[in-house]
Structure formats: structure tokens, C-alpha cells
C-alpha atoms as a PDB file:
ATOM      1  CA  MET A   1      56.206 106.827 110.105  1.00  0.00           C
ATOM      2  CA  LYS A   2      59.178 105.990 112.251  1.00  0.00           C
ATOM      3  CA  LYS A   3      61.970 108.533 112.512  1.00  0.00           C
ATOM      4  CA  HIS A   4      65.569 107.458 112.933  1.00  0.00           C
ATOM      5  CA  ASN A   5      68.761 109.010 114.093  1.00  0.00           C
ATOM      6  CA  VAL A   6      71.532 109.790 111.591  1.00  0.00           C
ATOM      7  CA  LYS A   7      74.735 110.092 113.582  1.00  0.00           C
ATOM      8  CA  ASN A   8      77.527 112.378 112.452  1.00  0.00           C
ATOM      9  CA  ARG A   9      80.826 110.825 113.565  1.00  0.00           C
ATOM     10  CA  ILE A  10      84.050 112.421 112.434  1.00  0.00           C
ATOM     11  CA  ASN A  11      86.934 110.151 111.502  1.00  0.00           C
ATOM     12  CA  ILE A  12      89.627 111.801 109.433  1.00  0.00           C
ATOM     13  CA  ILE A  13      91.263 109.869 106.614  1.00  0.00           C
ATOM     14  CA  LEU A  14      93.651 112.352 105.064  1.00  0.00           C
ATOM     15  CA  ILE A  15      96.808 112.309 102.985  1.00  0.00           C
ATOM     16  CA  ALA A  16      98.596 115.629 102.528  1.00  0.00           C
ATOM     17  CA  ILE A  17     101.765 116.184 100.522  1.00  0.00           C
ATOM     18  CA  LEU A  18     103.298 119.555 101.262  1.00  0.00           C
ATOM     19  CA  MET A  19     104.028 121.866  98.405  1.00  0.00           C
ATOM     20  CA  GLY A  20     107.559 123.265  98.384  1.00  0.00           C
ATOM     21  CA  LEU A  21     109.178 120.672 100.599  1.00  0.00           C
ATOM     22  CA  PHE A  22     111.364 119.506  97.762  1.00  0.00           C
ATOM     23  CA  SER A  23     112.059 121.569  94.660  1.00  0.00           C
ATOM     24  CA  VAL A  24     114.303 119.970  92.083  1.00  0.00           C
ATOM     25  CA  SER A  25     115.217 121.860  88.940  1.00  0.00           C
ATOM     26  CA  GLY A  26     111.807 121.642  87.361  1.00  0.00           C
ATOM     27  CA  PHE A  27     111.478 117.869  87.808  1.00  0.00           C
ATOM     28  CA  GLY A  28     108.838 116.101  89.919  1.00  0.00           C
ATOM     29  CA  GLN A  29     109.056 116.317  93.678  1.00  0.00           C
ATOM     30  CA  SER A  30     109.023 113.563  96.263  1.00  0.00           C
ATOM     31  CA  THR A  31     109.131 114.133  99.992  1.00  0.00           C
ATOM     32  CA  GLY A  32     107.868 112.479 103.119  1.00  0.00           C
ATOM     33  CA  GLY A  33     109.039 109.816 105.509  1.00  0.00           C
ATOM     34  CA  SER A  34     111.958 107.463 105.361  1.00  0.00           C
ATOM     35  CA  LYS A  35     112.531 104.540 103.008  1.00  0.00           C
ATOM     36  CA  THR A  36     114.297 101.246 103.564  1.00  0.00           C
ATOM     37  CA  VAL A  37     117.510 100.664 101.637  1.00  0.00           C
ATOM     38  CA  ASP A  38     116.977  96.948 101.061  1.00  0.00           C
ATOM     39  CA  GLY A  39     117.293  96.302  97.354  1.00  0.00           C
ATOM     40  CA  ASP A  40     113.531  96.508  96.813  1.00  0.00           C
ATOM     41  CA  ALA A  41     112.024  99.516  95.025  1.00  0.00           C
ATOM     42  CA  ALA A  42     108.420  98.652  95.957  1.00  0.00           C
ATOM     43  CA  ASP A  43     108.227 101.604  98.374  1.00  0.00           C
ATOM     44  CA  TRP A  44     109.151 104.104  95.642  1.00  0.00           C
ATOM     45  CA  ASN A  45     106.619 106.097  93.613  1.00  0.00           C
ATOM     46  CA  LEU A  46     108.563 106.395  90.375  1.00  0.00           C
ATOM     47  CA  SER A  47     106.341 109.050  88.807  1.00  0.00           C
ATOM     48  CA  GLU A  48     106.714 111.357  91.817  1.00  0.00           C
ATOM     49  CA  SER A  49     110.400 110.716  92.494  1.00  0.00           C
ATOM     50  CA  TYR A  50     111.804 110.792  88.940  1.00  0.00           C
ATOM     51  CA  PHE A  51     114.696 113.243  88.798  1.00  0.00           C
ATOM     52  CA  ALA A  52     116.875 112.806  85.713  1.00  0.00           C
ATOM     53  CA  ASP A  53     117.858 110.635  82.781  1.00  0.00           C
ATOM     54  CA  MET A  54     121.279 109.002  82.768  1.00  0.00           C
ATOM     55  CA  TYR A  55     123.023 108.896  79.408  1.00  0.00           C
ATOM     56  CA  ARG A  56     125.810 106.960  77.767  1.00  0.00           C
ATOM     57  CA  ALA A  57     129.107 108.709  78.526  1.00  0.00           C
ATOM     58  CA  PHE A  58     127.223 111.400  80.550  1.00  0.00           C
ATOM     59  CA  LYS A  59     126.189 113.042  77.234  1.00  0.00           C
ATOM     60  CA  PRO A  60     122.515 114.073  76.799  1.00  0.00           C
ATOM     61  CA  ASP A  61     122.718 113.636  73.024  1.00  0.00           C
ATOM     62  CA  LYS A  62     123.358 109.901  73.501  1.00  0.00           C
ATOM     63  CA  VAL A  63     121.031 107.042  74.453  1.00  0.00           C
ATOM     64  CA  VAL A  64     119.324 106.976  77.881  1.00  0.00           C
ATOM     65  CA  GLN A  65     120.568 103.819  79.635  1.00  0.00           C
ATOM     66  CA  SER A  66     119.245 104.388  83.167  1.00  0.00           C
ATOM     67  CA  LYS A  67     117.223 106.822  85.269  1.00  0.00           C
ATOM     68  CA  LEU A  68     117.753 108.604  88.591  1.00  0.00           C
ATOM     69  CA  TYR A  69     115.029 108.943  91.256  1.00  0.00           C
ATOM     70  CA  LEU A  70     115.270 110.985  94.463  1.00  0.00           C
ATOM     71  CA  HIS A  71     113.237 111.250  97.669  1.00  0.00           C
ATOM     72  CA  TYR A  72     113.968 113.574 100.607  1.00  0.00           C
ATOM     73  CA  ASP A  73     113.087 113.130 104.280  1.00  0.00           C
ATOM     74  CA  CYS A  74     113.002 116.639 105.763  1.00  0.00           C
ATOM     75  CA  SER A  75     112.688 115.430 109.354  1.00  0.00           C
ATOM     76  CA  GLN A  76     115.883 113.356 109.178  1.00  0.00           C
ATOM     77  CA  GLU A  77     117.694 115.377 106.461  1.00  0.00           C
ATOM     78  CA  LEU A  78     118.261 112.236 104.420  1.00  0.00           C
ATOM     79  CA  LEU A  79     118.363 111.997 100.627  1.00  0.00           C
ATOM     80  CA  TYR A  80     117.234 108.644  99.224  1.00  0.00           C
ATOM     81  CA  ILE A  81     118.582 107.654  95.821  1.00  0.00           C
ATOM     82  CA  LEU A  82     117.343 105.082  93.331  1.00  0.00           C
ATOM     83  CA  VAL A  83     119.015 104.276  90.004  1.00  0.00           C
ATOM     84  CA  LEU A  84     117.241 101.889  87.630  1.00  0.00           C
ATOM     85  CA  ALA A  85     118.709 100.534  84.402  1.00  0.00           C
ATOM     86  CA  GLU A  86     116.592 100.814  81.267  1.00  0.00           C
ATOM     87  CA  ASP A  87     115.403  97.721  79.425  1.00  0.00           C
ATOM     88  CA  GLY A  88     118.158  96.282  77.264  1.00  0.00           C
ATOM     89  CA  TYR A  89     120.929  97.778  79.408  1.00  0.00           C
ATOM     90  CA  PRO A  90     121.417  95.583  82.485  1.00  0.00           C
ATOM     91  CA  GLY A  91     123.428  97.207  85.250  1.00  0.00           C
ATOM     92  CA  LEU A  92     126.774  95.725  86.203  1.00  0.00           C
ATOM     93  CA  LYS A  93     127.568  94.761  89.776  1.00  0.00           C
ATOM     94  CA  HIS A  94     130.801  96.725  90.006  1.00  0.00           C
ATOM     95  CA  GLU A  95     131.240  98.468  93.373  1.00  0.00           C
ATOM     96  CA  ASP A  96     133.444 101.259  92.048  1.00  0.00           C
ATOM     97  CA  ASP A  97     131.100 102.036  89.149  1.00  0.00           C
ATOM     98  CA  ALA A  98     127.905 102.658  91.127  1.00  0.00           C
ATOM     99  CA  TRP A  99     127.984 106.027  92.901  1.00  0.00           C
ATOM    100  CA  LEU A 100     126.526 109.443  93.559  1.00  0.00           C
ATOM    101  CA  ASP A 101     128.719 112.502  93.894  1.00  0.00           C
ATOM    102  CA  ILE A 102     127.651 115.838  95.343  1.00  0.00           C
ATOM    103  CA  THR A 103     130.397 117.753  93.597  1.00  0.00           C
ATOM    104  CA  ASP A 104     130.290 120.619  96.104  1.00  0.00           C
ATOM    105  CA  PHE A 105     132.097 118.256  98.512  1.00  0.00           C
ATOM    106  CA  ALA A 106     135.282 116.222  98.219  1.00  0.00           C
ATOM    107  CA  GLY A 107     134.822 112.570  97.332  1.00  0.00           C
ATOM    108  CA  LYS A 108     131.730 110.570  96.426  1.00  0.00           C
ATOM    109  CA  GLU A 109     128.872 110.540  98.955  1.00  0.00           C
ATOM    110  CA  VAL A 110     127.975 106.898  98.338  1.00  0.00           C
ATOM    111  CA  THR A 111     129.351 104.003  96.276  1.00  0.00           C
ATOM    112  CA  GLY A 112     128.740 100.310  95.792  1.00  0.00           C
ATOM    113  CA  GLY A 113     131.241  99.705  98.557  1.00  0.00           C
ATOM    114  CA  SER A 114     129.586 101.906 101.191  1.00  0.00           C
ATOM    115  CA  GLY A 115     127.906  98.973 102.953  1.00  0.00           C
ATOM    116  CA  ASN A 116     124.483  98.888 104.564  1.00  0.00           C
ATOM    117  CA  ASP A 117     124.470  99.067 108.374  1.00  0.00           C
ATOM    118  CA  GLY A 118     121.421 101.289 108.921  1.00  0.00           C
ATOM    119  CA  THR A 119     123.408 104.522 109.172  1.00  0.00           C
ATOM    120  CA  ALA A 120     123.841 106.777 106.132  1.00  0.00           C
ATOM    121  CA  PRO A 121     125.509 106.364 103.766  1.00  0.00           C
ATOM    122  CA  ASP A 122     123.913 103.012 102.979  1.00  0.00           C
ATOM    123  CA  PHE A 123     123.901 101.169  99.650  1.00  0.00           C
ATOM    124  CA  SER A 124     122.105  98.134  98.212  1.00  0.00           C
ATOM    125  CA  TRP A 125     121.981  96.508  94.781  1.00  0.00           C
ATOM    126  CA  LEU A 126     118.575  95.900  93.173  1.00  0.00           C
ATOM    127  CA  GLY A 127     117.620  92.775  91.253  1.00  0.00           C
ATOM    128  CA  GLU A 128     120.893  90.884  91.492  1.00  0.00           C
ATOM    129  CA  ASN A 129     121.040  88.001  89.005  1.00  0.00           C
ATOM    130  CA  PHE A 130     117.587  89.014  87.679  1.00  0.00           C
ATOM    131  CA  ASP A 131     118.381  87.612  84.222  1.00  0.00           C
ATOM    132  CA  GLY A 132     120.465  84.643  85.340  1.00  0.00           C
ATOM    133  CA  ASN A 133     123.758  86.509  85.069  1.00  0.00           C
ATOM    134  CA  PRO A 134     125.296  86.982  88.556  1.00  0.00           C
ATOM    135  CA  ASP A 135     127.108  90.088  87.324  1.00  0.00           C
ATOM    136  CA  HIS A 136     123.878  91.799  86.270  1.00  0.00           C
ATOM    137  CA  VAL A 137     121.646  94.044  88.414  1.00  0.00           C
ATOM    138  CA  MET A 138     118.526  96.098  87.827  1.00  0.00           C
ATOM    139  CA  GLY A 139     120.090  99.102  89.556  1.00  0.00           C
ATOM    140  CA  TRP A 140     120.980 100.349  93.009  1.00  0.00           C
ATOM    141  CA  GLU A 141     119.439 102.124  95.997  1.00  0.00           C
ATOM    142  CA  ALA A 142     121.133 104.306  98.616  1.00  0.00           C
ATOM    143  CA  VAL A 143     120.714 107.003 101.251  1.00  0.00           C
ATOM    144  CA  ILE A 144     123.004 109.845 102.256  1.00  0.00           C
ATOM    145  CA  ALA A 145     122.851 112.560 104.904  1.00  0.00           C
ATOM    146  CA  LEU A 146     122.364 115.924 103.225  1.00  0.00           C
ATOM    147  CA  ALA A 147     121.113 119.198 104.669  1.00  0.00           C
ATOM    148  CA  PRO A 148     118.680 121.387 102.711  1.00  0.00           C
ATOM    149  CA  GLY A 149     120.489 123.580 100.223  1.00  0.00           C
ATOM    150  CA  SER A 150     121.537 123.932  96.603  1.00  0.00           C
ATOM    151  CA  TYR A 151     124.017 121.488  95.117  1.00  0.00           C
ATOM    152  CA  LYS A 152     125.431 119.950  91.956  1.00  0.00           C
ATOM    153  CA  LEU A 153     125.297 116.178  91.572  1.00  0.00           C
ATOM    154  CA  ILE A 154     126.452 113.383  89.294  1.00  0.00           C
ATOM    155  CA  ALA A 155     125.086 109.833  89.453  1.00  0.00           C
ATOM    156  CA  HIS A 156     126.546 106.788  87.719  1.00  0.00           C
ATOM    157  CA  LEU A 157     125.839 103.138  86.935  1.00  0.00           C
ATOM    158  CA  GLU A 158     127.932 100.932  84.673  1.00  0.00           C
ATOM    159  CA  VAL A 159     125.694  99.022  82.244  1.00  0.00           C
ATOM    160  CA  PHE A 160     126.121  96.458  79.482  1.00  0.00           C
ATOM    161  CA  GLY A 161     125.000  97.496  76.020  1.00  0.00           C
ATOM    162  CA  ASP A 162     125.874  96.953  72.376  1.00  0.00           C
ATOM    163  CA  GLY A 163     128.173  94.102  73.324  1.00  0.00           C
ATOM    164  CA  GLU A 164     130.335  95.941  75.836  1.00  0.00           C
ATOM    165  CA  ASN A 165     130.406  97.753  79.157  1.00  0.00           C
ATOM    166  CA  GLN A 166     129.076 101.304  78.986  1.00  0.00           C
ATOM    167  CA  THR A 167     129.137 104.333  81.256  1.00  0.00           C
ATOM    168  CA  SER A 168     125.646 105.553  82.205  1.00  0.00           C
ATOM    169  CA  GLY A 169     125.471 108.857  84.057  1.00  0.00           C
ATOM    170  CA  THR A 170     123.611 112.094  84.549  1.00  0.00           C
ATOM    171  CA  ASP A 171     124.472 114.991  82.273  1.00  0.00           C
ATOM    172  CA  LYS A 172     127.875 116.491  82.929  1.00  0.00           C
ATOM    173  CA  ASP A 173     128.388 117.574  79.339  1.00  0.00           C
ATOM    174  CA  THR A 174     126.369 120.753  79.904  1.00  0.00           C
ATOM    175  CA  ASP A 175     128.144 121.442  83.216  1.00  0.00           C
ATOM    176  CA  LYS A 176     131.130 119.349  84.289  1.00  0.00           C
ATOM    177  CA  ASP A 177     130.039 119.719  87.935  1.00  0.00           C
ATOM    178  CA  GLY A 178     126.718 118.001  87.234  1.00  0.00           C
ATOM    179  CA  ILE A 179     123.034 118.874  87.395  1.00  0.00           C
ATOM    180  CA  ASP A 180     121.285 121.159  89.882  1.00  0.00           C
ATOM    181  CA  LEU A 181     119.627 119.879  93.039  1.00  0.00           C
ATOM    182  CA  THR A 182     117.764 122.222  95.392  1.00  0.00           C
ATOM    183  CA  ILE A 183     116.251 120.952  98.641  1.00  0.00           C
ATOM    184  CA  SER A 184     114.139 123.230 100.851  1.00  0.00           C
ATOM    185  CA  CYS A 185     112.042 122.329 103.873  1.00  0.00           C
ATOM    186  CA  PRO A 186     109.414 124.651 105.402  1.00  0.00           C
ATOM    187  CA  ASP A 187     109.656 125.840 108.976  1.00  0.00           C
ATOM    188  CA  GLU A 188     105.976 125.077 109.505  1.00  0.00           C
ATOM    189  CA  ASP A 189     104.179 121.751 109.169  1.00  0.00           C
ATOM    190  CA  VAL A 190     100.936 121.571 107.243  1.00  0.00           C
ATOM    191  CA  ASP A 191      97.849 121.526 109.492  1.00  0.00           C
ATOM    192  CA  ILE A 192      94.684 120.130 107.899  1.00  0.00           C
ATOM    193  CA  GLU A 193      91.268 120.140 109.592  1.00  0.00           C
ATOM    194  CA  VAL A 194      88.166 118.325 108.323  1.00  0.00           C
ATOM    195  CA  THR A 195      84.678 119.003 109.691  1.00  0.00           C
ATOM    196  CA  LYS A 196      81.272 117.655 108.726  1.00  0.00           C
ATOM    197  CA  LYS A 197      77.638 118.483 109.449  1.00  0.00           C
ATOM    198  CA  ALA A 198      74.173 117.410 108.298  1.00  0.00           C
ATOM    199  CA  ASN A 199      71.114 119.546 107.708  1.00  0.00           C
ATOM    200  CA  ASP A 200      68.918 116.998 109.505  1.00  0.00           C
ATOM    201  CA  TYR A 201      70.064 114.584 112.202  1.00  0.00           C
ATOM    202  CA  TYR A 202      66.630 112.952 112.605  1.00  0.00           C
ATOM    203  CA  PRO A 203      65.232 112.529 109.073  1.00  0.00           C
ATOM    204  CA  TYR A 204      62.369 110.321 107.935  1.00  0.00           C
ATOM    205  CA  GLN A 205      62.934 107.299 105.721  1.00  0.00           C
ATOM    206  CA  GLY A 206      62.788 108.457 102.090  1.00  0.00           C
ATOM    207  CA  SER A 207      63.894 111.998 102.843  1.00  0.00           C
ATOM    208  CA  VAL A 208      67.046 113.602 101.441  1.00  0.00           C
ATOM    209  CA  VAL A 209      69.819 114.603 103.831  1.00  0.00           C
ATOM    210  CA  THR A 210      72.467 117.154 102.890  1.00  0.00           C
ATOM    211  CA  PHE A 211      75.963 116.583 104.294  1.00  0.00           C
ATOM    212  CA  THR A 212      78.451 119.445 104.182  1.00  0.00           C
ATOM    213  CA  MET A 213      82.157 118.736 104.591  1.00  0.00           C
ATOM    214  CA  GLU A 214      84.799 121.419 104.955  1.00  0.00           C
ATOM    215  CA  VAL A 215      88.536 120.890 104.694  1.00  0.00           C
ATOM    216  CA  SER A 216      90.764 123.725 105.888  1.00  0.00           C
ATOM    217  CA  ASN A 217      94.488 124.323 105.678  1.00  0.00           C
ATOM    218  CA  LEU A 218      95.217 125.985 109.011  1.00  0.00           C
ATOM    219  CA  SER A 219      98.867 126.568 108.124  1.00  0.00           C
ATOM    220  CA  SER A 220      99.902 130.186 107.733  1.00  0.00           C
ATOM    221  CA  SER A 221     102.453 129.632 104.967  1.00  0.00           C
ATOM    222  CA  VAL A 222     102.526 125.991 103.783  1.00  0.00           C
ATOM    223  CA  ASP A 223     100.337 124.922 100.869  1.00  0.00           C
ATOM    224  CA  ALA A 224      99.117 121.325 100.668  1.00  0.00           C
ATOM    225  CA  THR A 225      98.821 119.367  97.434  1.00  0.00           C
ATOM    226  CA  ASN A 226      97.118 116.112  96.521  1.00  0.00           C
ATOM    227  CA  VAL A 227      94.754 116.153  99.507  1.00  0.00           C
ATOM    228  CA  ILE A 228      92.632 112.992  99.574  1.00  0.00           C
ATOM    229  CA  ILE A 229      89.496 112.674 101.726  1.00  0.00           C
ATOM    230  CA  GLU A 230      87.433 109.472 101.817  1.00  0.00           C
ATOM    231  CA  GLU A 231      83.662 109.952 102.147  1.00  0.00           C
ATOM    232  CA  ILE A 232      81.845 106.669 101.457  1.00  0.00           C
ATOM    233  CA  LEU A 233      78.114 106.579 102.064  1.00  0.00           C
ATOM    234  CA  PRO A 234      77.138 103.658 104.312  1.00  0.00           C
ATOM    235  CA  ALA A 235      74.236 101.270 103.879  1.00  0.00           C
ATOM    236  CA  GLY A 236      71.017 103.169 104.500  1.00  0.00           C
ATOM    237  CA  LEU A 237      72.084 106.242 102.527  1.00  0.00           C
ATOM    238  CA  GLU A 238      71.777 106.380  98.728  1.00  0.00           C
ATOM    239  CA  TYR A 239      73.741 108.958  96.694  1.00  0.00           C
ATOM    240  CA  VAL A 240      71.709 111.670  94.958  1.00  0.00           C
ATOM    241  CA  SER A 241      74.083 114.465  93.980  1.00  0.00           C
ATOM    242  CA  HIS A 242      77.109 116.476  95.049  1.00  0.00           C
ATOM    243  CA  SER A 243      78.965 119.731  94.447  1.00  0.00           C
ATOM    244  CA  ALA A 244      82.483 120.803  95.422  1.00  0.00           C
ATOM    245  CA  THR A 245      84.139 124.197  95.554  1.00  0.00           C
ATOM    246  CA  SER A 246      87.444 122.602  94.560  1.00  0.00           C
ATOM    247  CA  GLY A 247      88.696 119.278  93.277  1.00  0.00           C
ATOM    248  CA  THR A 248      86.658 116.269  92.201  1.00  0.00           C
ATOM    249  CA  TYR A 249      84.454 113.808  94.057  1.00  0.00           C
ATOM    250  CA  ASP A 250      83.847 110.257  92.830  1.00  0.00           C
ATOM    251  CA  PRO A 251      80.585 108.893  94.307  1.00  0.00           C
ATOM    252  CA  VAL A 252      81.604 105.324  93.427  1.00  0.00           C
ATOM    253  CA  SER A 253      84.947 105.289  95.263  1.00  0.00           C
ATOM    254  CA  GLY A 254      83.929 107.970  97.768  1.00  0.00           C
ATOM    255  CA  ILE A 255      87.184 109.884  97.149  1.00  0.00           C
ATOM    256  CA  TRP A 256      87.301 113.682  97.207  1.00  0.00           C
ATOM    257  CA  SER A 257      90.584 114.802  95.617  1.00  0.00           C
ATOM    258  CA  ILE A 258      91.887 118.345  95.898  1.00  0.00           C
ATOM    259  CA  THR A 259      94.937 119.201  93.794  1.00  0.00           C
ATOM    260  CA  GLU A 260      95.973 122.199  95.885  1.00  0.00           C
ATOM    261  CA  LEU A 261      94.799 123.553  99.242  1.00  0.00           C
ATOM    262  CA  THR A 262      96.598 126.825  99.840  1.00  0.00           C
ATOM    263  CA  ALA A 263      97.596 128.050 103.287  1.00  0.00           C
ATOM    264  CA  GLY A 264      94.648 129.567 105.135  1.00  0.00           C
ATOM    265  CA  SER A 265      92.043 128.339 102.632  1.00  0.00           C
ATOM    266  CA  THR A 266      88.890 126.244 103.077  1.00  0.00           C
ATOM    267  CA  GLU A 267      87.073 124.120 100.489  1.00  0.00           C
ATOM    268  CA  GLU A 268      83.631 122.541 100.747  1.00  0.00           C
ATOM    269  CA  LEU A 269      81.931 119.375  99.508  1.00  0.00           C
ATOM    270  CA  THR A 270      78.130 119.153  99.637  1.00  0.00           C
ATOM    271  CA  LEU A 271      76.661 115.676  99.314  1.00  0.00           C
ATOM    272  CA  GLU A 272      72.954 114.793  99.093  1.00  0.00           C
ATOM    273  CA  ALA A 273      71.722 111.289  99.961  1.00  0.00           C
ATOM    274  CA  THR A 274      68.338 109.617 100.346  1.00  0.00           C
ATOM    275  CA  VAL A 275      67.603 107.728 103.564  1.00  0.00           C
ATOM    276  CA  THR A 276      66.642 104.167 102.576  1.00  0.00           C
ATOM    277  CA  THR A 277      66.309 102.540 106.006  1.00  0.00           C
ATOM    278  CA  ASP A 278      64.461 103.023 109.271  1.00  0.00           C
ATOM    279  CA  GLU A 279      67.475 101.869 111.250  1.00  0.00           C
ATOM    280  CA  GLU A 280      70.128 104.045 112.837  1.00  0.00           C
ATOM    281  CA  VAL A 281      72.775 105.172 110.294  1.00  0.00           C
ATOM    282  CA  CYS A 282      76.371 106.046 111.088  1.00  0.00           C
ATOM    283  CA  ASN A 283      78.042 108.168 108.400  1.00  0.00           C
ATOM    284  CA  THR A 284      81.798 108.528 108.737  1.00  0.00           C
ATOM    285  CA  ILE A 285      84.518 110.551 107.066  1.00  0.00           C
END
């Protein structure tokens, strides 16, 4: 019976979101690279970047009329801001009524009149004339320069509701200076290593090969969260079984997901597959 060569070629496909890059008063965290302030929210992950509700008259006991989303770029020290009006409360395109204020500093950090020239602060309306009314918007997007630290902030968007213009802003009823924002960036970058080996590099057709993959966080102090590794079996290998020391593996999509990979730790995925061909097989990760 003809033997064949199963190659083991390493190609890393890895997404790592660092834990602790952006801590925000118990809300979700969103960090990473830059965004484009262009009036299009397609590059925002709303579930990750949600920060706070914005209420009528800044009062948390009143109706939520819009929401505030934040994203921080540690490498550039830029805070990206997205405000989206809730259904039934279209935003109003009033330059003086769209703003974010870091109340630790004098004056508002960005307003509807800040312009958009590629240098922070930049501002852009979202969804202008989305409902046929040129005065209506879906919200606004902006970026400001802001160093890591602890601050108080207030965000605002004028909306139309119940037949008249309404103030929509983050809570300043609890604290007149606004809500807490804490930004912290680690001194060390996350360092992820993925290795792979097989128990038999020259198996017979019909035999079962065991692949062992290890993913290690080589960082000394930075944890990684939401680590995604793609391991799709190629033609010539048929899935049999798997086991993982952490996270979940989906043999259909080939995705191994690890919720948290702490600094200095290593996790392992063992995957068994039957060889179904007598041709050379290249298995990648």
C-alpha cells in the first residue's frame, strides 16, 4: 500500500484582543486600531463599543433617546466617539447641539462645528436626510486626542421626539460633571505563538493522524481575550474527534475560540483525522 507524505506547514491566522487595554466603568471595552471619521458606522462593533445610554434632559429616569459608543486607539492616543439616535427619535443636524465634553478640561472637546480635516478633533454627521428630512440625522461620529487616564464626560445630541426638539445626553443628574471614563494602556504588547505537530508525517491511507496545536501567550503581564485560531482540515483528511484544554473548537467552521489566554499560559487542541487519499496532503493553520 502506498504511503504518502503529510506536510505540516505553519501559517498563523490569529486575532487577539488585549484584556485591560480599555476599562470603562463596568461597560464593554473596545480597543485596537484607528477608525475613519466619515459618517459611516460600518467599521464599528456596537456590542463591543457600547458605553452609555443618553437620556432626555440628561436624566436616567427618563426615556433613552440615543446611545454613546467609544473606541480607543492606544498607539495614537485617540478616542473615537459614536452617537446613534434611537428609533423614533431622529437626531437634529444642529452644530452647536452635537458635542462631547471632557469636563476635566475647559470647553468641549468636539462639536458639530469642529470640521473634518484628518487631524483630531474631527466630526462627521451620520445618515443625513435618512428619512427625507434634510434636518434629520442618524447620529454623529468624531475623534479626539486624549491620553490614558481617568475623566468625567458628557455627550449630547439634540433629537426630535413627541412633537418637539429634545435634549438627549448622558447622565449628569447623578453627577453634574458627567459619567466616569477610565482609559489604560499596557506597557507590553501581547505576544501570541502558535505551533503544530503531527504524530505521523508519513501515514498510510485509512490511518488516523493526531495533530496537536499549542497556542501560548508569551507576554509576561498582558492577558489576551477572544483568541481565534482557524484550523480547517483540507481535502484528504476527514475529521474524527478533538479535545481542547480551553475554549471550543467547531469542526465545521474549523474555528478554535479561546475566551481568555492569560499571560504566560499555553493551551492545547488535539485533533484526530483519517487519511482518505494517497496523494500528498498539506495541512495548514
